[in-house]
PDB file of N, CA, C and O in Angstrom:
ATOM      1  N   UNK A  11      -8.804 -11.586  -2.871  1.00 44.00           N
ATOM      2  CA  UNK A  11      -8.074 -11.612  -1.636  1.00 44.00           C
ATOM      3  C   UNK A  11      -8.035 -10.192  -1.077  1.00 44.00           C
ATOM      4  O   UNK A  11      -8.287  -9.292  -1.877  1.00 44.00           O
ATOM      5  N   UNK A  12      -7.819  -9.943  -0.111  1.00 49.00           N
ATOM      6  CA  UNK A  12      -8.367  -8.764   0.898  1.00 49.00           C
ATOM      7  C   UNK A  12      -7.119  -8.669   1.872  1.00 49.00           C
ATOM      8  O   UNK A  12      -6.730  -9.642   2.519  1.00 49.00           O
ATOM      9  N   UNK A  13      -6.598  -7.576   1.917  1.00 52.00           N
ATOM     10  CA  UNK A  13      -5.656  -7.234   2.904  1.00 52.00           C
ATOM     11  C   UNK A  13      -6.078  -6.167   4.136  1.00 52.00           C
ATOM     12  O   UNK A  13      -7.088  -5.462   4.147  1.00 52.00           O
ATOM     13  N   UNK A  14      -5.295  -6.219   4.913  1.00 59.00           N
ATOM     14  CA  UNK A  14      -5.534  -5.679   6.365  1.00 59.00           C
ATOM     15  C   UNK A  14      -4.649  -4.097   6.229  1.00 59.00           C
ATOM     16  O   UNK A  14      -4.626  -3.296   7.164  1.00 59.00           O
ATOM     17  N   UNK A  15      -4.123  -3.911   5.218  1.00 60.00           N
ATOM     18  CA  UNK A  15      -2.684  -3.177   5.424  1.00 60.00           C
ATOM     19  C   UNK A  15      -3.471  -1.757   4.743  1.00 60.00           C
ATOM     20  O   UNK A  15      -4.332  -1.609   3.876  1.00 60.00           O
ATOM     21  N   UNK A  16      -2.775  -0.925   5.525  1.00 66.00           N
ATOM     22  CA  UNK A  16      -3.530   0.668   5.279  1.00 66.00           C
ATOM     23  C   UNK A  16      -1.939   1.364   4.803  1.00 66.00           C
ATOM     24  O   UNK A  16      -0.741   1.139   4.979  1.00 66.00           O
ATOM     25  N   UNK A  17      -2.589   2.074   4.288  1.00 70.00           N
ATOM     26  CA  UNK A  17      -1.369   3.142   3.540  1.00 70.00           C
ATOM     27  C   UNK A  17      -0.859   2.753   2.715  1.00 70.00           C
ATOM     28  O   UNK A  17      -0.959   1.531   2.822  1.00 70.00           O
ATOM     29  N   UNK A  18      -0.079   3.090   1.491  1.00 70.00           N
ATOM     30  CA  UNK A  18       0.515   2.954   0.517  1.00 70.00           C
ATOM     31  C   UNK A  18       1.922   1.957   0.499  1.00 70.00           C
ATOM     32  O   UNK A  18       2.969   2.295   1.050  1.00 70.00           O
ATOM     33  N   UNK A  19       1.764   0.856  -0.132  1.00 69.00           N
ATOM     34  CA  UNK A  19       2.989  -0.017  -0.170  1.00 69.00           C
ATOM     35  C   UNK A  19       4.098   0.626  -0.753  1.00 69.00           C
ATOM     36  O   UNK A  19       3.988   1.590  -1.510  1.00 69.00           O
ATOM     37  N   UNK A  20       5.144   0.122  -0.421  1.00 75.00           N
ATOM     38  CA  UNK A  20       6.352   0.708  -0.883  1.00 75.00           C
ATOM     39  C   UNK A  20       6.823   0.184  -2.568  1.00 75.00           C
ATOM     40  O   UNK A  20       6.667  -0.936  -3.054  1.00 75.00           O
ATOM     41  N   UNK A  21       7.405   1.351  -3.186  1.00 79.00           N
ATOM     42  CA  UNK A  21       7.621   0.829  -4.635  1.00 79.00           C
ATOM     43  C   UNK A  21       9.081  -0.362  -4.366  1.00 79.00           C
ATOM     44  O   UNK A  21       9.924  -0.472  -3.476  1.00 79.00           O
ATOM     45  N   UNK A  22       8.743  -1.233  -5.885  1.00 77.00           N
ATOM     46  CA  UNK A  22      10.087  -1.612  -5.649  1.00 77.00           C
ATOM     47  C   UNK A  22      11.038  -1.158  -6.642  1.00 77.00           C
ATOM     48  O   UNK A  22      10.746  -0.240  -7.408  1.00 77.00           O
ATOM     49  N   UNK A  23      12.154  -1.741  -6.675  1.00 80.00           N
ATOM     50  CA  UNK A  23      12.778  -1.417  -7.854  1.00 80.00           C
ATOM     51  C   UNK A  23      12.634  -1.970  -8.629  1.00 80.00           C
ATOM     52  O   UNK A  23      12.008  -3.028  -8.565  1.00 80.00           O
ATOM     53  N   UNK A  24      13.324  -1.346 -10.070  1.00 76.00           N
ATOM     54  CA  UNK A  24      13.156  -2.058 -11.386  1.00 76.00           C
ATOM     55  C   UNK A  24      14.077  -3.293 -11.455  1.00 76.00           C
ATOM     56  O   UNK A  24      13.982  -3.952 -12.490  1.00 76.00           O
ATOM     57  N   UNK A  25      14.958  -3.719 -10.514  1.00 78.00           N
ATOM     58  CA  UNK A  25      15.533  -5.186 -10.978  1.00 78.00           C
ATOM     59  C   UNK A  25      15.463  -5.885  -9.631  1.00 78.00           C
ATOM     60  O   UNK A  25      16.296  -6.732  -9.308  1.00 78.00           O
ATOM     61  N   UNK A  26      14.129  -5.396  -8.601  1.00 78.00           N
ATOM     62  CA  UNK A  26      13.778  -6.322  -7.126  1.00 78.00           C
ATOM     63  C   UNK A  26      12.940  -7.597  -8.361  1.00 78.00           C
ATOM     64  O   UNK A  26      12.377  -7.599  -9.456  1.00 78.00           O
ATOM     65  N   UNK A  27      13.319  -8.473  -7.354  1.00 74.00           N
ATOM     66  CA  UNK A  27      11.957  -9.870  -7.454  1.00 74.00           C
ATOM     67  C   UNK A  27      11.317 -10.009  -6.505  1.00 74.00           C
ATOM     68  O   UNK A  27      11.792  -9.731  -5.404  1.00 74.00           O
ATOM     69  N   UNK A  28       9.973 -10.510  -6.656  1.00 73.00           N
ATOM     70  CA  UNK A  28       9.007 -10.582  -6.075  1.00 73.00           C
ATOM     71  C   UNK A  28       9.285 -12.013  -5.273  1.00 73.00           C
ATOM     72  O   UNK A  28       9.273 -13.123  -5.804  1.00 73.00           O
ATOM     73  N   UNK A  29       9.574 -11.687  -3.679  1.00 73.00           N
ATOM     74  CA  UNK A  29       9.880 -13.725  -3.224  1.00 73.00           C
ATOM     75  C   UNK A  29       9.035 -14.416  -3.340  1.00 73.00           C
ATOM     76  O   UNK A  29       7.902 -13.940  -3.275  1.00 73.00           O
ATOM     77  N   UNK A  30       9.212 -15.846  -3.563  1.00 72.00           N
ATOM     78  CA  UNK A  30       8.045 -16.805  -3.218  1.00 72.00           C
ATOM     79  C   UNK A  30       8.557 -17.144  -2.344  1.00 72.00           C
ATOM     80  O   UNK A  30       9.736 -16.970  -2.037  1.00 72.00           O
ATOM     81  N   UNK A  31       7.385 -17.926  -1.555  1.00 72.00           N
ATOM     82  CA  UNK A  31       6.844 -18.367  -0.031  1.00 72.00           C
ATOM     83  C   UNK A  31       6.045 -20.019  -0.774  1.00 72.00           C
ATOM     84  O   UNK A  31       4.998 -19.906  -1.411  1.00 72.00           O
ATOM     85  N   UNK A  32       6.498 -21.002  -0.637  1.00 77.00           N
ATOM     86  CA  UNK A  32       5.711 -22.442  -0.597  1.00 77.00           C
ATOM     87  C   UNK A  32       5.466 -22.471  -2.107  1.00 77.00           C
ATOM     88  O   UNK A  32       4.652 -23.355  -2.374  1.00 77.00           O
ATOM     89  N   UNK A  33       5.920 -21.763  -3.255  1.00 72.00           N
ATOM     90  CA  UNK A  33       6.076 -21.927  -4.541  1.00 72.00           C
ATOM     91  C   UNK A  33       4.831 -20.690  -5.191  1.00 72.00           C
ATOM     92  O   UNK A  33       4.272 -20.654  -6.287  1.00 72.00           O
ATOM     93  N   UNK A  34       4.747 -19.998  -4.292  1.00 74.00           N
ATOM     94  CA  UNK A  34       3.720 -19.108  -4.653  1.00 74.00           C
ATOM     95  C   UNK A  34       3.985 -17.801  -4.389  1.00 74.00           C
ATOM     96  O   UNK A  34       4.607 -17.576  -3.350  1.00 74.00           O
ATOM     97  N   UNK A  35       3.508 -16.434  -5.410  1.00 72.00           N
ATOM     98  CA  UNK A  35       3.696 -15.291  -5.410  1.00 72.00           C
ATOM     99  C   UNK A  35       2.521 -14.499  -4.840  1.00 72.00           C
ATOM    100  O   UNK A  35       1.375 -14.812  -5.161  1.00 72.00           O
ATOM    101  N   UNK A  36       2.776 -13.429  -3.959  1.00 73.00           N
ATOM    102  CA  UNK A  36       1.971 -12.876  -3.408  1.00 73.00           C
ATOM    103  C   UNK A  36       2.004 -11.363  -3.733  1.00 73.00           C
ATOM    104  O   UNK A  36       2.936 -10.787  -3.173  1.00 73.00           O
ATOM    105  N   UNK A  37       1.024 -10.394  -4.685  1.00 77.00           N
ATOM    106  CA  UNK A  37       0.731  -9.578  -4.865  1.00 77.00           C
ATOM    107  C   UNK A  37       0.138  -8.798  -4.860  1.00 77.00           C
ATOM    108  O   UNK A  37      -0.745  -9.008  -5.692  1.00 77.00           O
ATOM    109  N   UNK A  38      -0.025  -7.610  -4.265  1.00 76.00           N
ATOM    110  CA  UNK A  38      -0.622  -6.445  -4.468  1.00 76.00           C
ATOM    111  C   UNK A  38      -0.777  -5.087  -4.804  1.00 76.00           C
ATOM    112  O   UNK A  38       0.031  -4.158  -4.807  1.00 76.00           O
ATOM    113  N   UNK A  39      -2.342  -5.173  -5.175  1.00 81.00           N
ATOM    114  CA  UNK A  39      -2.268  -3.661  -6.455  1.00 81.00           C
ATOM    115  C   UNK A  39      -3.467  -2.838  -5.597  1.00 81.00           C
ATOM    116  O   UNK A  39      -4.611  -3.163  -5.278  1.00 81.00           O
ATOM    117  N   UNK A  40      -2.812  -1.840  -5.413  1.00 82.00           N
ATOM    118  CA  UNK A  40      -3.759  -0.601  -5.526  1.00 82.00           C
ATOM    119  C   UNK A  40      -4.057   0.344  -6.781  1.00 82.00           C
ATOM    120  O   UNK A  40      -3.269   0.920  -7.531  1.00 82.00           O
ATOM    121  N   UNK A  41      -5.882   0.302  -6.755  1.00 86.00           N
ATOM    122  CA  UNK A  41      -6.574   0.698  -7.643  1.00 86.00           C
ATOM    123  C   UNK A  41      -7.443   2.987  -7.288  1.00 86.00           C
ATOM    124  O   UNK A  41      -8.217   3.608  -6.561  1.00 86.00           O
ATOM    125  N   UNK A  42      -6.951   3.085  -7.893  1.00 89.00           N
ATOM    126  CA  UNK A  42      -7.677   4.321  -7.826  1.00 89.00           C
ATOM    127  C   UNK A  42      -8.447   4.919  -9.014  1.00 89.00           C
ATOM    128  O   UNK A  42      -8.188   5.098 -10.204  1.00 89.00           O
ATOM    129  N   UNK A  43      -9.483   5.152  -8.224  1.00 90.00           N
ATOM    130  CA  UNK A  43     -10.522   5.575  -9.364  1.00 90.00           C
ATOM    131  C   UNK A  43     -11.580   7.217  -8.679  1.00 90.00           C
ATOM    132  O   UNK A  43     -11.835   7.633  -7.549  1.00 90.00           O
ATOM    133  N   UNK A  44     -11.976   7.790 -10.365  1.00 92.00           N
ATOM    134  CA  UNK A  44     -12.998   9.106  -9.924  1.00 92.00           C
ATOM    135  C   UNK A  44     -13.826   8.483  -9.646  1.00 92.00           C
ATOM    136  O   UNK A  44     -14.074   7.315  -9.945  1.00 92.00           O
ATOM    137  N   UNK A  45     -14.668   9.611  -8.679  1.00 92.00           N
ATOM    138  CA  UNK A  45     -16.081   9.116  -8.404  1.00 92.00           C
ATOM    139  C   UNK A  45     -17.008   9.139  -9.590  1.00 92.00           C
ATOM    140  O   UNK A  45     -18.200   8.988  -9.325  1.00 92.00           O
ATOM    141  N   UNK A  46     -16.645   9.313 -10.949  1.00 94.00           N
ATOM    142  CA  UNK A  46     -17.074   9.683 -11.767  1.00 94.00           C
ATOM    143  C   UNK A  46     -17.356   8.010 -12.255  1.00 94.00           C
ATOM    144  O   UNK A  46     -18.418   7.388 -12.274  1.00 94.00           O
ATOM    145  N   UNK A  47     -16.229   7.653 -12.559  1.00 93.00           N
ATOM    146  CA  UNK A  47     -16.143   5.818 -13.112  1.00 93.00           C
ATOM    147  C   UNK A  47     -16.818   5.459 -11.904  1.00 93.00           C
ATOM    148  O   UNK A  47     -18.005   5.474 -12.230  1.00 93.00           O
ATOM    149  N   UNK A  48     -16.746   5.140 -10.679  1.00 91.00           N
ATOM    150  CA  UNK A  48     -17.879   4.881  -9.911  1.00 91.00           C
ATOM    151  C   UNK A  48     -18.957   4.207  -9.440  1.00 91.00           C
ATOM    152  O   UNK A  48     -19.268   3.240  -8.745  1.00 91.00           O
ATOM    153  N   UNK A  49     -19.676   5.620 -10.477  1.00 93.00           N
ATOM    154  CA  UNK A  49     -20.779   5.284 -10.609  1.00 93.00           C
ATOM    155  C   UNK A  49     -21.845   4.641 -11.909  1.00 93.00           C
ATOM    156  O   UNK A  49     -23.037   4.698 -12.212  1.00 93.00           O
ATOM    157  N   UNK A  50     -20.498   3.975 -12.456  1.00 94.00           N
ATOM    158  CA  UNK A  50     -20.865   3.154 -13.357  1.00 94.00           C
ATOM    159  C   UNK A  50     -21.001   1.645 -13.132  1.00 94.00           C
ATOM    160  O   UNK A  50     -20.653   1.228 -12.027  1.00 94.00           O
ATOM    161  N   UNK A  51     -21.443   0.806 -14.003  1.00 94.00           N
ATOM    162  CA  UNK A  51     -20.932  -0.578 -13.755  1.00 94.00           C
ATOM    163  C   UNK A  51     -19.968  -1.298 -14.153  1.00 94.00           C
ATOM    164  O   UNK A  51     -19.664  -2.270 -13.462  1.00 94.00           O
ATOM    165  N   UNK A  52     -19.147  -0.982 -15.508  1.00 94.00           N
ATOM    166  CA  UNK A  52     -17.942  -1.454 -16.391  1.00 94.00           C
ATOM    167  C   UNK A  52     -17.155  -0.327 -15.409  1.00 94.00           C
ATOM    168  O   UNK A  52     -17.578   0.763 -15.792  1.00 94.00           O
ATOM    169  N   UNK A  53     -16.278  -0.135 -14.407  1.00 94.00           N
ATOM    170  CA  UNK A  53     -15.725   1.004 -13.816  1.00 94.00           C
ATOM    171  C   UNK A  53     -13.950   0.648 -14.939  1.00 94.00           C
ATOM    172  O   UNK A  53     -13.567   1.779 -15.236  1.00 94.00           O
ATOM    173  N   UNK A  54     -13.426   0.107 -15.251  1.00 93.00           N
ATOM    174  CA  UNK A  54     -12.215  -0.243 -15.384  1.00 93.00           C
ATOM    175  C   UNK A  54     -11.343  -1.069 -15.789  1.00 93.00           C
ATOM    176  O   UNK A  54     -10.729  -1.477 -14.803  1.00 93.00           O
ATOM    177  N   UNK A  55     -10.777  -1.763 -17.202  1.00 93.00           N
ATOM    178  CA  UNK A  55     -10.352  -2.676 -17.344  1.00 93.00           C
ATOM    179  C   UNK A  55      -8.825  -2.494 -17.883  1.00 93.00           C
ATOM    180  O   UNK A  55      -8.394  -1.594 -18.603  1.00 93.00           O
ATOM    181  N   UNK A  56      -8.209  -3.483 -17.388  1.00 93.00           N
ATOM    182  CA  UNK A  56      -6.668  -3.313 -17.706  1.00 93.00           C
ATOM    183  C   UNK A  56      -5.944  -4.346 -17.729  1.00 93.00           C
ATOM    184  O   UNK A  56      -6.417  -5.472 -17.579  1.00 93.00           O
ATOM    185  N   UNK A  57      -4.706  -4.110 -17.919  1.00 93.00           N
ATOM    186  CA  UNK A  57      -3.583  -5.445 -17.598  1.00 93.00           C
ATOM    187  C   UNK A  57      -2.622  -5.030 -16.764  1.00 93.00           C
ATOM    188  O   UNK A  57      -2.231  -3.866 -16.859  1.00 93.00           O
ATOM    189  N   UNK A  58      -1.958  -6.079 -15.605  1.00 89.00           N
ATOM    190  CA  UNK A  58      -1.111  -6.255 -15.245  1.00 89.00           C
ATOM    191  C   UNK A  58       0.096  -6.968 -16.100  1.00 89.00           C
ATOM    192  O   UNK A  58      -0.291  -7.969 -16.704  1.00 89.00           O
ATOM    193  N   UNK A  59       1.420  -6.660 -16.261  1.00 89.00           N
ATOM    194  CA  UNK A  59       2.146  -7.514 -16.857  1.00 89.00           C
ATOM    195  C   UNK A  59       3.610  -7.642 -15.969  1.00 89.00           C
ATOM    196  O   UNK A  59       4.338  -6.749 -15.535  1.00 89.00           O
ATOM    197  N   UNK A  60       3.755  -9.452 -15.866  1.00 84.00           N
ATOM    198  CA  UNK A  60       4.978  -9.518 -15.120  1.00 84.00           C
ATOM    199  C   UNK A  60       6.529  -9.981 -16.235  1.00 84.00           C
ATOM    200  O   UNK A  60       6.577 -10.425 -17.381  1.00 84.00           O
ATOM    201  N   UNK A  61       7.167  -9.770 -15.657  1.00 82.00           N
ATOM    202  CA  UNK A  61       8.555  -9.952 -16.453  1.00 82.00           C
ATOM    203  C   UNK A  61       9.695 -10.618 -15.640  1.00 82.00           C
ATOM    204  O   UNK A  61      10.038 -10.505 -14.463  1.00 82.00           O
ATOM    205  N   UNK A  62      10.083 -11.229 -16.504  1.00 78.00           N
ATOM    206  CA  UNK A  62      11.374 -11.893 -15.577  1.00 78.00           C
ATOM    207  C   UNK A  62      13.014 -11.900 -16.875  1.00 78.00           C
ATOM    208  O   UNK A  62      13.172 -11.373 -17.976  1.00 78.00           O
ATOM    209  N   UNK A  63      13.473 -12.335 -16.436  1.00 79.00           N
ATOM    210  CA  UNK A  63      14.969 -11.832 -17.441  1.00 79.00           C
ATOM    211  C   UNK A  63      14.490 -12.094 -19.124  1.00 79.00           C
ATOM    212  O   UNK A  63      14.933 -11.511 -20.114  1.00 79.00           O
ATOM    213  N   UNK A  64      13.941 -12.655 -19.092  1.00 86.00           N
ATOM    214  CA  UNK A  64      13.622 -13.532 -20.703  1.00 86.00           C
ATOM    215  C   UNK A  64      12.732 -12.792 -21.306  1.00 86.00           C
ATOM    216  O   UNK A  64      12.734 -12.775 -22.537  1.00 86.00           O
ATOM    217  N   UNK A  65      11.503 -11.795 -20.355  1.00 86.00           N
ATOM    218  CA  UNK A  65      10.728 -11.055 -21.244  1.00 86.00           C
ATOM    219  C   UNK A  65       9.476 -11.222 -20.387  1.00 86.00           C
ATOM    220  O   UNK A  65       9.493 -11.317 -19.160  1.00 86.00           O
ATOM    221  N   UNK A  66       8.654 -11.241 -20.969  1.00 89.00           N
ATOM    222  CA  UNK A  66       7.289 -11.090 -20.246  1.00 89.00           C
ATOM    223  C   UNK A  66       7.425 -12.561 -19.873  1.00 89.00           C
ATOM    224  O   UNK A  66       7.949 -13.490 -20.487  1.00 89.00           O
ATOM    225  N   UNK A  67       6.733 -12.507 -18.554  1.00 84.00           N
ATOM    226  CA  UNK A  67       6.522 -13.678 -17.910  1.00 84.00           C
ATOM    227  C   UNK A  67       5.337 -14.049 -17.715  1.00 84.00           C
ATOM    228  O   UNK A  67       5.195 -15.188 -17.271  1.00 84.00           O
ATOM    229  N   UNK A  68       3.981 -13.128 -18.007  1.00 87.00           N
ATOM    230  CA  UNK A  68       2.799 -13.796 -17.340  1.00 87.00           C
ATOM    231  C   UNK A  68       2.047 -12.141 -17.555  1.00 87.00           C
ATOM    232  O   UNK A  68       2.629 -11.084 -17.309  1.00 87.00           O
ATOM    233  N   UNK A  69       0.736 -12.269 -18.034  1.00 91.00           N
ATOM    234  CA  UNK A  69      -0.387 -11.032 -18.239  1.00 91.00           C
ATOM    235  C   UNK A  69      -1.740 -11.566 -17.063  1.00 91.00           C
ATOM    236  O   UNK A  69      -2.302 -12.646 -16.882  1.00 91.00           O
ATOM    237  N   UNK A  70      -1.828 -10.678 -16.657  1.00 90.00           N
ATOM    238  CA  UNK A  70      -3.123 -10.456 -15.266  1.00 90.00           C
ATOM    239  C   UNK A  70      -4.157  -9.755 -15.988  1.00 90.00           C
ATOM    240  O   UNK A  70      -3.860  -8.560 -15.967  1.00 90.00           O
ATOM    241  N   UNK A  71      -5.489  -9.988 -16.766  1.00 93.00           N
ATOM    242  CA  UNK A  71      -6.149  -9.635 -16.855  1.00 93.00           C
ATOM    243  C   UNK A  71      -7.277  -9.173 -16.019  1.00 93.00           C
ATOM    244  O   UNK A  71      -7.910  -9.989 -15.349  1.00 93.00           O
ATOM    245  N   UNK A  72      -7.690  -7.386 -16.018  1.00 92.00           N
ATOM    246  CA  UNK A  72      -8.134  -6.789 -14.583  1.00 92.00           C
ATOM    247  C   UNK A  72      -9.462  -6.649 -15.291  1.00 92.00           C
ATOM    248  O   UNK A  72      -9.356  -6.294 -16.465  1.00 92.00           O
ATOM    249  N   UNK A  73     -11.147  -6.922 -14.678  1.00 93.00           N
ATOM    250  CA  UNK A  73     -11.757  -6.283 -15.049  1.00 93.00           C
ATOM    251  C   UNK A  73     -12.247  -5.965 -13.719  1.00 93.00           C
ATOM    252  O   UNK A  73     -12.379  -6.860 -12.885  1.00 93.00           O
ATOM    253  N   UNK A  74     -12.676  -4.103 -13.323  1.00 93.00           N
ATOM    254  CA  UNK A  74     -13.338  -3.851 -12.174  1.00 93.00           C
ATOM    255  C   UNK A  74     -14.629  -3.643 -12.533  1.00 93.00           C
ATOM    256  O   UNK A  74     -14.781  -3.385 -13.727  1.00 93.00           O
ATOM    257  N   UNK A  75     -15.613  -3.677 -11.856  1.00 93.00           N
ATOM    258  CA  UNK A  75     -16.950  -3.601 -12.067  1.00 93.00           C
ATOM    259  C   UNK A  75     -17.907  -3.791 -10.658  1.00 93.00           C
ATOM    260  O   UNK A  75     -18.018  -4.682  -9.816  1.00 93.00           O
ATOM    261  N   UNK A  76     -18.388  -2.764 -10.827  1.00 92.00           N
ATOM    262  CA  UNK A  76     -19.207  -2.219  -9.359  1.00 92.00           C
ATOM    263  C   UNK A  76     -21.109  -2.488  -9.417  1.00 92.00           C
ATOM    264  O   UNK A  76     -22.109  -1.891  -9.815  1.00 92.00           O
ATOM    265  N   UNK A  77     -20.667  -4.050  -8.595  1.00 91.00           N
ATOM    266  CA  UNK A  77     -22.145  -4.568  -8.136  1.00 91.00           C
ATOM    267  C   UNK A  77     -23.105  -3.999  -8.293  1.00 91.00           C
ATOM    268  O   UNK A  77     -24.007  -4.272  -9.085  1.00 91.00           O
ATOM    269  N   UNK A  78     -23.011  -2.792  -7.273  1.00 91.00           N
ATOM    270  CA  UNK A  78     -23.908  -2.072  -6.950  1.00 91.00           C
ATOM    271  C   UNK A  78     -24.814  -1.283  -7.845  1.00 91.00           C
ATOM    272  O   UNK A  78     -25.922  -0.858  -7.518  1.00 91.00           O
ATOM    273  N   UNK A  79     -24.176  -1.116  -9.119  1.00 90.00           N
ATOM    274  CA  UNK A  79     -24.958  -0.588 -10.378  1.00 90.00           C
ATOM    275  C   UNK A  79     -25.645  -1.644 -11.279  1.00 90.00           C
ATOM    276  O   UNK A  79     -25.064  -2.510 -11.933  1.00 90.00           O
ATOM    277  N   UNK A  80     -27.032  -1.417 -11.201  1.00 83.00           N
ATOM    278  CA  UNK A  80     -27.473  -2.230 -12.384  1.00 83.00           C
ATOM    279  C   UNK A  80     -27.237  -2.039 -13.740  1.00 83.00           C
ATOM    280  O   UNK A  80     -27.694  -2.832 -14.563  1.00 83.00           O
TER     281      UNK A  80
END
């Protein structure tokens, strides 16, 4: 998914929730990387992790990886 929105989102706090809209959560992550990772093809892999009062609520597995390198 692809957003229109330029500049840096605002942080939230540590005890905001994220609203749902029609039973669904809408998120976004900005990624920064050297030009160094780049110019690789494995550029980046990580986790997102969400939490809700009880403890972890849900893991986002990230892998980035840039087409453009064979």
């Amino acid at each position: 998914m692809r957003s229109s929105k330029k500049g840096l989102w605002r942080k939230m706090a540590p005890d905001e929730m994220i609203k749902q809209y029609k039973g669904q959560m809408s998120v976004s992550a900005e990624l920064y990387f050297s030009p160094e990772q780049l110019k690789q093809r494995h550029v980046q892999s990580g986790k997102i992790r969400f939490y809700d009062a009880q403890g972890l609520y849900g893991t986002v597995v990230v892998d980035v990886i840039n087409s453009r390198v064979k």
